[in-house]
mmCIF file of C-alpha atoms in Angstrom:
data_model
loop_
_atom_site.group_PDB
_atom_site.id
_atom_site.type_symbol
_atom_site.label_atom_id
_atom_site.label_comp_id
_atom_site.label_asym_id
_atom_site.label_seq_id
_atom_site.Cartn_x
_atom_site.Cartn_y
_atom_site.Cartn_z
ATOM 1 C CA MET A 501 -20.913 -27.973 -49.301
ATOM 2 C CA ARG A 502 -24.134 -29.705 -48.324
ATOM 3 C CA GLU A 503 -26.638 -28.349 -45.848
ATOM 4 C CA VAL A 504 -27.640 -30.930 -43.248
ATOM 5 C CA GLU A 505 -30.203 -31.214 -40.481
ATOM 6 C CA VAL A 506 -29.875 -32.993 -37.166
ATOM 7 C CA LYS A 507 -31.926 -36.065 -37.974
ATOM 8 C CA ALA A 508 -31.343 -37.912 -34.716
ATOM 9 C CA LEU A 509 -29.256 -38.159 -31.604
ATOM 10 C CA VAL A 510 -28.808 -41.791 -30.596
ATOM 11 C CA MET A 511 -26.660 -43.842 -28.239
ATOM 12 C CA ASP A 512 -24.054 -46.126 -29.777
ATOM 13 C CA PRO A 513 -24.333 -49.160 -27.483
ATOM 14 C CA THR A 514 -21.046 -50.653 -28.668
ATOM 15 C CA GLN A 515 -19.023 -47.634 -27.589
ATOM 16 C CA ASN A 516 -21.540 -46.171 -25.126
ATOM 17 C CA MET A 517 -21.153 -42.861 -26.945
ATOM 18 C CA PRO A 518 -23.786 -40.527 -28.363
ATOM 19 C CA VAL A 519 -23.945 -40.229 -32.141
ATOM 20 C CA LEU A 520 -25.467 -37.396 -34.123
ATOM 21 C CA LEU A 521 -26.989 -38.329 -37.461
ATOM 22 C CA LEU A 522 -26.756 -35.351 -39.828
ATOM 23 C CA ARG A 523 -29.028 -35.788 -42.844
ATOM 24 C CA ASP A 524 -28.149 -34.239 -46.178
ATOM 25 C CA LEU A 525 -31.144 -32.115 -47.203
ATOM 26 C CA GLN A 526 -30.679 -33.113 -50.866
ATOM 27 C CA SER A 527 -30.475 -36.884 -50.450
ATOM 28 C CA ASN A 528 -31.263 -39.693 -48.045
ATOM 29 C CA LYS A 529 -27.708 -39.942 -46.759
ATOM 30 C CA VAL A 530 -26.556 -39.174 -43.243
ATOM 31 C CA VAL A 531 -23.186 -38.295 -41.755
ATOM 32 C CA PRO A 532 -22.743 -39.901 -38.310
ATOM 33 C CA VAL A 533 -20.703 -37.860 -35.826
ATOM 34 C CA TRP A 534 -19.689 -39.367 -32.467
ATOM 35 C CA ILE A 535 -19.757 -36.752 -29.704
ATOM 36 C CA GLY A 536 -19.206 -36.422 -25.937
ATOM 37 C CA GLN A 537 -21.933 -36.888 -23.340
ATOM 38 C CA PRO A 538 -22.036 -33.272 -22.064
ATOM 39 C CA GLU A 539 -22.433 -31.915 -25.606
ATOM 40 C CA ALA A 540 -25.074 -34.561 -26.375
ATOM 41 C CA THR A 541 -27.042 -33.477 -23.323
ATOM 42 C CA SER A 542 -26.854 -29.864 -24.448
ATOM 43 C CA ILE A 543 -28.045 -30.788 -27.962
ATOM 44 C CA ALA A 544 -30.841 -33.032 -26.648
ATOM 45 C CA MET A 545 -32.192 -30.136 -24.590
ATOM 46 C CA VAL A 546 -32.607 -27.985 -27.705
ATOM 47 C CA LEU A 547 -34.096 -30.797 -29.793
ATOM 48 C CA GLN A 548 -36.673 -31.384 -27.099
ATOM 49 C CA ASN A 549 -37.342 -27.675 -26.544
ATOM 50 C CA ARG A 550 -36.294 -28.062 -22.949
ATOM 51 C CA GLU A 551 -34.053 -25.907 -20.816
ATOM 52 C CA PHE A 552 -31.802 -26.665 -17.911
ATOM 53 C CA PRO A 553 -32.605 -24.680 -14.780
ATOM 54 C CA ARG A 554 -29.231 -22.931 -15.279
ATOM 55 C CA PRO A 555 -27.585 -21.846 -18.537
ATOM 56 C CA LEU A 556 -25.056 -24.159 -20.183
ATOM 57 C CA ALA A 557 -21.877 -22.906 -21.855
ATOM 58 C CA HIS A 558 -23.654 -22.992 -25.242
ATOM 59 C CA ASP A 559 -26.372 -20.731 -23.857
ATOM 60 C CA LEU A 560 -23.644 -18.294 -22.813
ATOM 61 C CA VAL A 561 -22.317 -18.234 -26.379
ATOM 62 C CA LYS A 562 -25.815 -17.359 -27.607
ATOM 63 C CA ALA A 563 -26.188 -14.582 -25.015
ATOM 64 C CA ILE A 564 -22.732 -13.140 -25.751
ATOM 65 C CA LEU A 565 -23.358 -13.066 -29.517
ATOM 66 C CA LYS A 566 -26.653 -11.262 -28.946
ATOM 67 C CA ASP A 567 -25.148 -8.716 -26.551
ATOM 68 C CA LEU A 568 -22.137 -7.998 -28.773
ATOM 69 C CA GLY A 569 -24.148 -7.740 -31.997
ATOM 70 C CA GLY A 570 -22.658 -10.861 -33.573
ATOM 71 C CA ASP A 571 -24.459 -13.343 -35.831
ATOM 72 C CA LEU A 572 -23.691 -16.982 -36.485
ATOM 73 C CA ASP A 573 -24.029 -17.192 -40.271
ATOM 74 C CA MET A 574 -23.391 -20.930 -40.389
ATOM 75 C CA VAL A 575 -21.312 -23.762 -39.022
ATOM 76 C CA VAL A 576 -19.348 -26.002 -41.357
ATOM 77 C CA ILE A 577 -17.962 -29.448 -40.640
ATOM 78 C CA ASP A 578 -14.874 -29.025 -42.790
ATOM 79 C CA SER A 579 -12.612 -32.017 -42.517
ATOM 80 C CA ILE A 580 -11.736 -35.325 -40.851
ATOM 81 C CA GLN A 581 -8.285 -36.199 -39.574
ATOM 82 C CA ASP A 582 -7.614 -39.493 -37.795
ATOM 83 C CA SER A 583 -11.345 -40.036 -37.148
ATOM 84 C CA THR A 584 -11.682 -36.541 -35.648
ATOM 85 C CA TYR A 585 -14.063 -34.129 -37.325
ATOM 86 C CA PHE A 586 -13.142 -30.439 -37.489
ATOM 87 C CA ALA A 587 -15.692 -27.649 -37.717
ATOM 88 C CA THR A 588 -15.736 -23.869 -38.078
ATOM 89 C CA LEU A 589 -18.091 -21.234 -36.680
ATOM 90 C CA HIS A 590 -18.660 -18.433 -39.210
ATOM 91 C CA ILE A 591 -19.451 -15.383 -37.106
ATOM 92 C CA ARG A 592 -20.319 -11.956 -38.503
ATOM 93 C CA ASP A 593 -19.567 -8.965 -36.284
ATOM 94 C CA HIS A 594 -21.525 -5.700 -36.036
ATOM 95 C CA LEU A 595 -19.507 -4.250 -38.935
ATOM 96 C CA GLY A 596 -20.373 -7.153 -41.225
ATOM 97 C CA LYS A 597 -16.905 -8.697 -41.056
ATOM 98 C CA THR A 598 -16.810 -12.502 -40.885
ATOM 99 C CA HIS A 599 -14.625 -14.386 -38.385
ATOM 100 C CA GLU A 600 -13.912 -18.106 -38.629
ATOM 101 C CA ILE A 601 -13.467 -19.895 -35.308
ATOM 102 C CA ASP A 602 -12.094 -23.423 -35.058
ATOM 103 C CA ALA A 603 -14.488 -25.655 -33.068
ATOM 104 C CA ARG A 604 -15.630 -29.193 -32.436
ATOM 105 C CA PRO A 605 -18.720 -30.274 -34.420
ATOM 106 C CA SER A 606 -20.601 -30.995 -31.185
ATOM 107 C CA ASP A 607 -20.181 -27.467 -29.790
ATOM 108 C CA SER A 608 -20.831 -25.984 -33.242
ATOM 109 C CA ILE A 609 -24.108 -27.848 -33.632
ATOM 110 C CA ALA A 610 -25.235 -27.161 -30.052
ATOM 111 C CA ILE A 611 -24.737 -23.442 -30.760
ATOM 112 C CA ALA A 612 -26.235 -23.487 -34.283
ATOM 113 C CA LEU A 613 -29.420 -25.178 -33.028
ATOM 114 C CA ARG A 614 -29.830 -22.500 -30.352
ATOM 115 C CA LEU A 615 -29.512 -19.719 -32.925
ATOM 116 C CA GLY A 616 -31.354 -21.361 -35.812
ATOM 117 C CA SER A 617 -28.212 -21.143 -37.966
ATOM 118 C CA PRO A 618 -27.652 -23.526 -40.877
ATOM 119 C CA ILE A 619 -25.267 -26.474 -40.588
ATOM 120 C CA TYR A 620 -23.130 -27.553 -43.553
ATOM 121 C CA VAL A 621 -20.853 -30.507 -44.245
ATOM 122 C CA SER A 622 -17.997 -30.068 -46.707
ATOM 123 C CA GLU A 623 -18.026 -32.200 -49.825
ATOM 124 C CA GLU A 624 -14.792 -33.827 -48.613
ATOM 125 C CA VAL A 625 -16.362 -34.941 -45.326
ATOM 126 C CA PHE A 626 -19.548 -36.006 -47.072
ATOM 127 C CA GLN A 627 -17.690 -38.232 -49.528
ATOM 128 C CA VAL A 628 -15.714 -39.920 -46.746
ATOM 129 C CA ALA A 629 -18.374 -40.253 -44.050
ATOM 130 C CA ALA A 630 -21.884 -40.266 -45.515
ATOM 131 C CA VAL A 631 -23.933 -43.465 -45.453
ATOM 132 C CA GLU A 632 -27.497 -44.293 -46.451
ATOM 133 C CA MET A 633 -29.992 -43.319 -43.768
ATOM 134 C CA PRO A 634 -30.800 -46.461 -41.780
ATOM 135 C CA PRO A 635 -34.484 -47.392 -42.132
ATOM 136 C CA LEU A 636 -36.679 -46.115 -39.330
ATOM 137 C CA GLU A 637 -39.984 -47.628 -38.341
ATOM 138 C CA ASP A 638 -41.789 -44.380 -38.873
ATOM 139 C CA ASP A 639 -40.089 -41.948 -41.160
ATOM 140 C CA ARG A 640 -43.146 -39.999 -42.223
ATOM 141 C CA GLU A 641 -42.401 -37.157 -39.880
ATOM 142 C CA LYS A 642 -39.374 -35.073 -40.597
ATOM 143 C CA ASP A 643 -39.282 -33.122 -37.369
ATOM 144 C CA PHE A 644 -38.766 -34.187 -33.789
ATOM 145 C CA PRO A 645 -41.920 -34.603 -31.777
ATOM 146 C CA GLU A 646 -40.770 -35.406 -28.275
ATOM 147 C CA ASP A 647 -42.299 -38.882 -28.149
ATOM 148 C CA ARG A 648 -40.654 -39.934 -31.370
ATOM 149 C CA PHE A 649 -37.344 -38.455 -30.363
ATOM 150 C CA ARG A 650 -37.398 -40.315 -27.068
ATOM 151 C CA ALA A 651 -38.343 -43.556 -28.786
ATOM 152 C CA PHE A 652 -35.509 -43.129 -31.233
ATOM 153 C CA VAL A 653 -32.975 -42.291 -28.548
ATOM 154 C CA GLU A 654 -33.999 -45.332 -26.579
ATOM 155 C CA SER A 655 -33.940 -47.598 -29.604
ATOM 156 C CA GLU A 656 -30.550 -49.181 -29.358
ATOM 157 C CA MET A 657 -31.543 -51.854 -31.859
ATOM 158 C CA LYS A 658 -31.917 -49.362 -34.654
ATOM 159 C CA LEU A 659 -28.469 -48.031 -33.976
ATOM 160 C CA ALA A 660 -27.065 -51.536 -33.897
ATOM 161 C CA ASP A 661 -28.598 -52.022 -37.358
ATOM 162 C CA PHE A 662 -27.022 -48.771 -38.385
ATOM 163 C CA LYS A 663 -23.599 -49.777 -37.077
ATOM 164 C CA LYS A 664 -23.943 -53.130 -38.810
ATOM 165 C CA PHE A 665 -24.738 -51.355 -42.015
ATOM 166 C CA VAL A 666 -21.699 -49.129 -41.614
ATOM 167 C CA SER A 667 -19.408 -52.037 -40.745
ATOM 168 C CA GLU A 668 -20.639 -53.935 -43.796
ATOM 169 C CA GLY A 669 -19.270 -51.282 -46.057
ATOM 170 C CA GLY A 670 -21.759 -48.452 -45.806
ATOM 171 C CA VAL A 671 -18.898 -46.024 -45.388
ATOM 172 C CA MET B 408 -17.587 -7.904 -2.906
ATOM 173 C CA ARG B 409 -14.428 -9.864 -2.272
ATOM 174 C CA GLU B 410 -11.924 -10.826 -4.938
ATOM 175 C CA VAL B 411 -11.016 -14.502 -4.817
ATOM 176 C CA GLU B 412 -8.489 -16.779 -6.475
ATOM 177 C CA VAL B 413 -8.906 -20.420 -7.446
ATOM 178 C CA LYS B 414 -6.925 -21.971 -4.638
ATOM 179 C CA ALA B 415 -7.592 -25.595 -5.535
ATOM 180 C CA LEU B 416 -9.722 -27.994 -7.492
ATOM 181 C CA VAL B 417 -10.279 -31.195 -5.529
ATOM 182 C CA MET B 418 -12.517 -34.247 -5.645
ATOM 183 C CA ASP B 419 -15.160 -34.616 -2.957
ATOM 184 C CA PRO B 420 -15.016 -38.366 -2.306
ATOM 185 C CA THR B 421 -18.343 -38.418 -0.446
ATOM 186 C CA GLN B 422 -20.276 -37.101 -3.435
ATOM 187 C CA ASN B 423 -17.735 -37.964 -6.135
ATOM 188 C CA MET B 424 -18.003 -34.382 -7.319
ATOM 189 C CA PRO B 425 -15.288 -31.825 -8.035
ATOM 190 C CA VAL B 426 -15.077 -28.869 -5.658
ATOM 191 C CA LEU B 427 -13.455 -25.521 -6.369
ATOM 192 C CA LEU B 428 -11.927 -23.773 -3.382
ATOM 193 C CA LEU B 429 -12.046 -19.999 -3.942
ATOM 194 C CA ARG B 430 -9.748 -18.167 -1.529
ATOM 195 C CA ASP B 431 -10.551 -14.640 -0.394
ATOM 196 C CA LEU B 432 -7.489 -12.526 -1.220
ATOM 197 C CA GLN B 433 -7.925 -10.526 2.003
ATOM 198 C CA SER B 434 -8.217 -13.401 4.475
ATOM 199 C CA ASN B 435 -7.533 -17.105 4.890
ATOM 200 C CA LYS B 436 -11.114 -18.117 4.153
ATOM 201 C CA VAL B 437 -12.300 -20.122 1.176
ATOM 202 C CA VAL B 438 -15.669 -20.517 -0.513
ATOM 203 C CA PRO B 439 -16.195 -24.111 -1.697
ATOM 204 C CA VAL B 440 -18.213 -24.474 -4.918
ATOM 205 C CA TRP B 441 -19.304 -27.927 -6.115
ATOM 206 C CA ILE B 442 -19.202 -28.176 -9.924
ATOM 207 C CA GLY B 443 -19.778 -30.680 -12.736
ATOM 208 C CA GLN B 444 -17.087 -32.957 -14.139
ATOM 209 C CA PRO B 445 -16.911 -31.412 -17.650
ATOM 210 C CA GLU B 446 -16.442 -27.910 -16.214
ATOM 211 C CA ALA B 447 -13.862 -29.239 -13.733
ATOM 212 C CA THR B 448 -11.899 -30.765 -16.590
ATOM 213 C CA SER B 449 -11.983 -27.475 -18.456
ATOM 214 C CA ILE B 450 -10.789 -25.572 -15.361
ATOM 215 C CA ALA B 451 -8.059 -28.132 -14.591
ATOM 216 C CA MET B 452 -6.668 -27.698 -18.108
ATOM 217 C CA VAL B 453 -6.164 -23.967 -17.538
ATOM 218 C CA LEU B 454 -4.717 -24.400 -14.052
ATOM 219 C CA GLN B 455 -2.186 -26.833 -15.435
ATOM 220 C CA ASN B 456 -1.420 -24.716 -18.502
ATOM 221 C CA ARG B 457 -2.511 -27.580 -20.686
ATOM 222 C CA GLU B 458 -4.730 -27.607 -23.740
ATOM 223 C CA PHE B 459 -7.030 -30.188 -25.206
ATOM 224 C CA PRO B 460 -6.226 -31.143 -28.773
ATOM 225 C CA ARG B 461 -9.529 -29.493 -29.750
ATOM 226 C CA PRO B 462 -11.127 -26.332 -28.349
ATOM 227 C CA LEU B 463 -13.694 -26.656 -25.556
ATOM 228 C CA ALA B 464 -16.827 -24.502 -25.358
ATOM 229 C CA HIS B 465 -15.016 -22.134 -22.961
ATOM 230 C CA ASP B 466 -12.267 -21.661 -25.539
ATOM 231 C CA LEU B 467 -14.955 -20.698 -28.061
ATOM 232 C CA VAL B 468 -16.241 -18.024 -25.677
ATOM 233 C CA LYS B 469 -12.716 -16.608 -25.440
ATOM 234 C CA ALA B 470 -12.304 -16.608 -29.242
ATOM 235 C CA ILE B 471 -15.722 -15.008 -29.819
ATOM 236 C CA LEU B 472 -15.063 -12.225 -27.291
ATOM 237 C CA LYS B 473 -11.729 -11.486 -28.957
ATOM 238 C CA ASP B 474 -13.206 -11.458 -32.476
ATOM 239 C CA LEU B 475 -16.178 -9.279 -31.508
ATOM 240 C CA GLY B 476 -14.111 -6.803 -29.483
ATOM 241 C CA GLY B 477 -15.655 -7.738 -26.130
ATOM 242 C CA ASP B 478 -13.892 -7.832 -22.768
ATOM 243 C CA LEU B 479 -14.737 -9.813 -19.678
ATOM 244 C CA ASP B 480 -14.353 -7.201 -16.931
ATOM 245 C CA MET B 481 -15.065 -9.649 -14.130
ATOM 246 C CA VAL B 482 -17.230 -12.525 -13.010
ATOM 247 C CA VAL B 483 -19.206 -12.306 -9.791
ATOM 248 C CA ILE B 484 -20.678 -15.139 -7.775
ATOM 249 C CA ASP B 485 -23.736 -13.203 -6.645
ATOM 250 C CA SER B 486 -26.063 -15.406 -4.674
ATOM 251 C CA ILE B 487 -27.026 -18.845 -3.408
ATOM 252 C CA GLN B 488 -30.520 -20.286 -3.658
ATOM 253 C CA ASP B 489 -31.273 -23.827 -2.469
ATOM 254 C CA SER B 490 -27.572 -24.769 -2.495
ATOM 255 C CA THR B 491 -27.184 -23.495 -6.085
ATOM 256 C CA TYR B 492 -24.726 -20.672 -6.689
ATOM 257 C CA PHE B 493 -25.565 -18.006 -9.267
ATOM 258 C CA ALA B 494 -22.948 -15.996 -11.109
ATOM 259 C CA THR B 495 -22.814 -13.162 -13.626
ATOM 260 C CA LEU B 496 -20.421 -12.439 -16.488
ATOM 261 C CA HIS B 497 -19.754 -8.691 -16.800
ATOM 262 C CA ILE B 498 -18.922 -8.164 -20.460
ATOM 263 C CA ARG B 499 -17.952 -4.830 -21.984
ATOM 264 C CA ASP B 500 -18.673 -4.368 -25.687
ATOM 265 C CA HIS B 501 -16.639 -2.358 -28.236
ATOM 266 C CA LEU B 502 -18.604 0.786 -27.325
ATOM 267 C CA GLY B 503 -17.766 0.442 -23.638
ATOM 268 C CA LYS B 504 -21.272 -0.651 -22.656
ATOM 269 C CA THR B 505 -21.448 -3.373 -20.003
ATOM 270 C CA HIS B 506 -23.713 -6.426 -20.363
ATOM 271 C CA GLU B 507 -24.499 -8.782 -17.483
ATOM 272 C CA ILE B 508 -25.022 -12.417 -18.452
ATOM 273 C CA ASP B 509 -26.485 -14.977 -16.060
ATOM 274 C CA ALA B 510 -24.155 -18.005 -15.773
ATOM 275 C CA ARG B 511 -23.107 -20.903 -13.602
ATOM 276 C CA PRO B 512 -20.022 -20.266 -11.427
ATOM 277 C CA SER B 513 -18.195 -23.173 -13.090
ATOM 278 C CA ASP B 514 -18.542 -21.763 -16.624
ATOM 279 C CA SER B 515 -17.819 -18.257 -15.340
ATOM 280 C CA ILE B 516 -14.584 -19.325 -13.686
ATOM 281 C CA ALA B 517 -13.479 -21.492 -16.624
ATOM 282 C CA ILE B 518 -13.885 -18.432 -18.861
ATOM 283 C CA ALA B 519 -12.348 -15.924 -16.396
ATOM 284 C CA LEU B 520 -9.233 -18.072 -15.991
ATOM 285 C CA ARG B 521 -8.780 -18.205 -19.783
ATOM 286 C CA LEU B 522 -9.016 -14.421 -20.058
ATOM 287 C CA GLY B 523 -7.181 -13.476 -16.861
ATOM 288 C CA SER B 524 -10.285 -11.681 -15.583
ATOM 289 C CA PRO B 525 -10.861 -11.171 -11.851
ATOM 290 C CA ILE B 526 -13.309 -13.338 -9.914
ATOM 291 C CA TYR B 527 -15.440 -11.862 -7.126
ATOM 292 C CA VAL B 528 -17.783 -13.312 -4.527
ATOM 293 C CA SER B 529 -20.585 -11.147 -3.185
ATOM 294 C CA GLU B 530 -20.563 -10.322 0.521
ATOM 295 C CA GLU B 531 -23.853 -12.252 0.841
ATOM 296 C CA VAL B 532 -22.351 -15.442 -0.584
ATOM 297 C CA PHE B 533 -19.176 -14.986 1.421
ATOM 298 C CA GLN B 534 -21.037 -14.668 4.706
ATOM 299 C CA VAL B 535 -23.096 -17.794 4.022
ATOM 300 C CA ALA B 536 -20.484 -20.057 2.447
ATOM 301 C CA ALA B 537 -16.950 -19.085 3.493
ATOM 302 C CA VAL B 538 -14.981 -21.375 5.800
ATOM 303 C CA GLU B 539 -11.432 -21.317 7.120
ATOM 304 C CA MET B 540 -8.953 -22.676 4.602
ATOM 305 C CA PRO B 541 -8.275 -26.309 5.518
ATOM 306 C CA PRO B 542 -4.622 -26.848 6.504
ATOM 307 C CA LEU B 543 -2.430 -28.078 3.670
ATOM 308 C CA GLU B 544 0.815 -29.975 4.104
ATOM 309 C CA ASP B 545 2.715 -27.456 2.079
ATOM 310 C CA ASP B 546 1.190 -24.024 1.899
ATOM 311 C CA ARG B 547 4.334 -22.080 1.166
ATOM 312 C CA GLU B 548 3.603 -21.780 -2.523
ATOM 313 C CA LYS B 549 0.667 -19.701 -3.583
ATOM 314 C CA ASP B 550 0.562 -20.737 -7.202
ATOM 315 C CA PHE B 551 -0.091 -24.088 -8.850
ATOM 316 C CA PRO B 552 3.031 -25.980 -9.854
ATOM 317 C CA GLU B 553 1.781 -29.061 -11.617
ATOM 318 C CA ASP B 554 3.213 -31.523 -9.089
ATOM 319 C CA ARG B 555 1.565 -29.801 -6.193
ATOM 320 C CA PHE B 556 -1.714 -29.470 -8.028
ATOM 321 C CA ARG B 557 -1.757 -33.156 -8.832
ATOM 322 C CA ALA B 558 -0.892 -34.077 -5.258
ATOM 323 C CA PHE B 559 -3.684 -31.894 -3.983
ATOM 324 C CA VAL B 560 -6.228 -33.241 -6.426
ATOM 325 C CA GLU B 561 -5.335 -36.780 -5.465
ATOM 326 C CA SER B 562 -5.435 -36.072 -1.767
ATOM 327 C CA GLU B 563 -8.883 -37.243 -0.824
ATOM 328 C CA MET B 564 -7.973 -37.310 2.839
ATOM 329 C CA LYS B 565 -7.469 -33.574 2.980
ATOM 330 C CA LEU B 566 -10.842 -32.996 1.443
ATOM 331 C CA ALA B 567 -12.434 -35.401 3.891
ATOM 332 C CA ASP B 568 -10.916 -33.293 6.674
ATOM 333 C CA PHE B 569 -12.290 -30.249 4.978
ATOM 334 C CA LYS B 570 -15.774 -31.725 4.707
ATOM 335 C CA LYS B 571 -15.613 -32.782 8.357
ATOM 336 C CA PHE B 572 -14.684 -29.246 9.276
ATOM 337 C CA VAL B 573 -17.621 -27.894 7.307
ATOM 338 C CA SER B 574 -20.071 -30.403 8.741
ATOM 339 C CA GLU B 575 -18.945 -29.539 12.250
ATOM 340 C CA GLY B 576 -20.125 -26.008 11.863
ATOM 341 C CA GLY B 577 -17.477 -24.340 9.757
ATOM 342 C CA VAL B 578 -20.220 -22.863 7.613
#
């Protein structure tokens, strides 16, 4: 397994779908994961340290875990089948017992970011899906200052470059 | 408090927004609640006894409650402020202690329907928001056979009548 960080959340202009770029902490490769708009909005809120006026479903998961004494040890993106990624929430109850819950990567990551839990990609997924990180204009900063995040989200050209790279055999 | 059932999920053609009609079990009045499209989709799946190929966030809440020994005693739509409804999840932990979690009505209802938990509307909300149930062509059946549900969802005219009723002082 490889621990990853959410490097960017960008719009794929060709499919008009949000894409998460998950960067392997041990290399310069990223795993792109296409996700739905509602989940992207939920993830963007956390990345930008913003909150909706009302809690989202992922905020409810956080509150329920806290109230019931559960911890999210990690989320793992385990496998790909027919272009669909599968993930698992690893939740530890108040007795220390671990429960594995089948989930979509988008929900898993939205929840992990809220709880500060680590995100892993299985070696199988990494081998199939990882590509070199597309070059960014300014890659000195490794975190997400809001200005840079917004610039990146709005930069469709960079994603087009990324898609081109992928279509040319990056995967 | 008044216990309600999800009587219908319809599209409001004037705002292009889904509306839940919550019927008071003790009268013929309904409380309309406007909700977002993703939550409406999640609720429609349960009403139609259908499942997405992959779990939604509300399915994760159900799985987490089960694994951590929590129960959803009820959800309550407590108040309205500036046209926004507020709801609360009443969750009982494995020790029998109750926790109240602030939530949107749409998430609350999507979760309650998955767990078979009762849904209540506070007397305050009921007095402000309840209207007479708009007449339906076929009101003999109280449950949601799929055909009838689909017909109702697609019946924009009925909702227009309903909106007209509301705008004419039903509320």
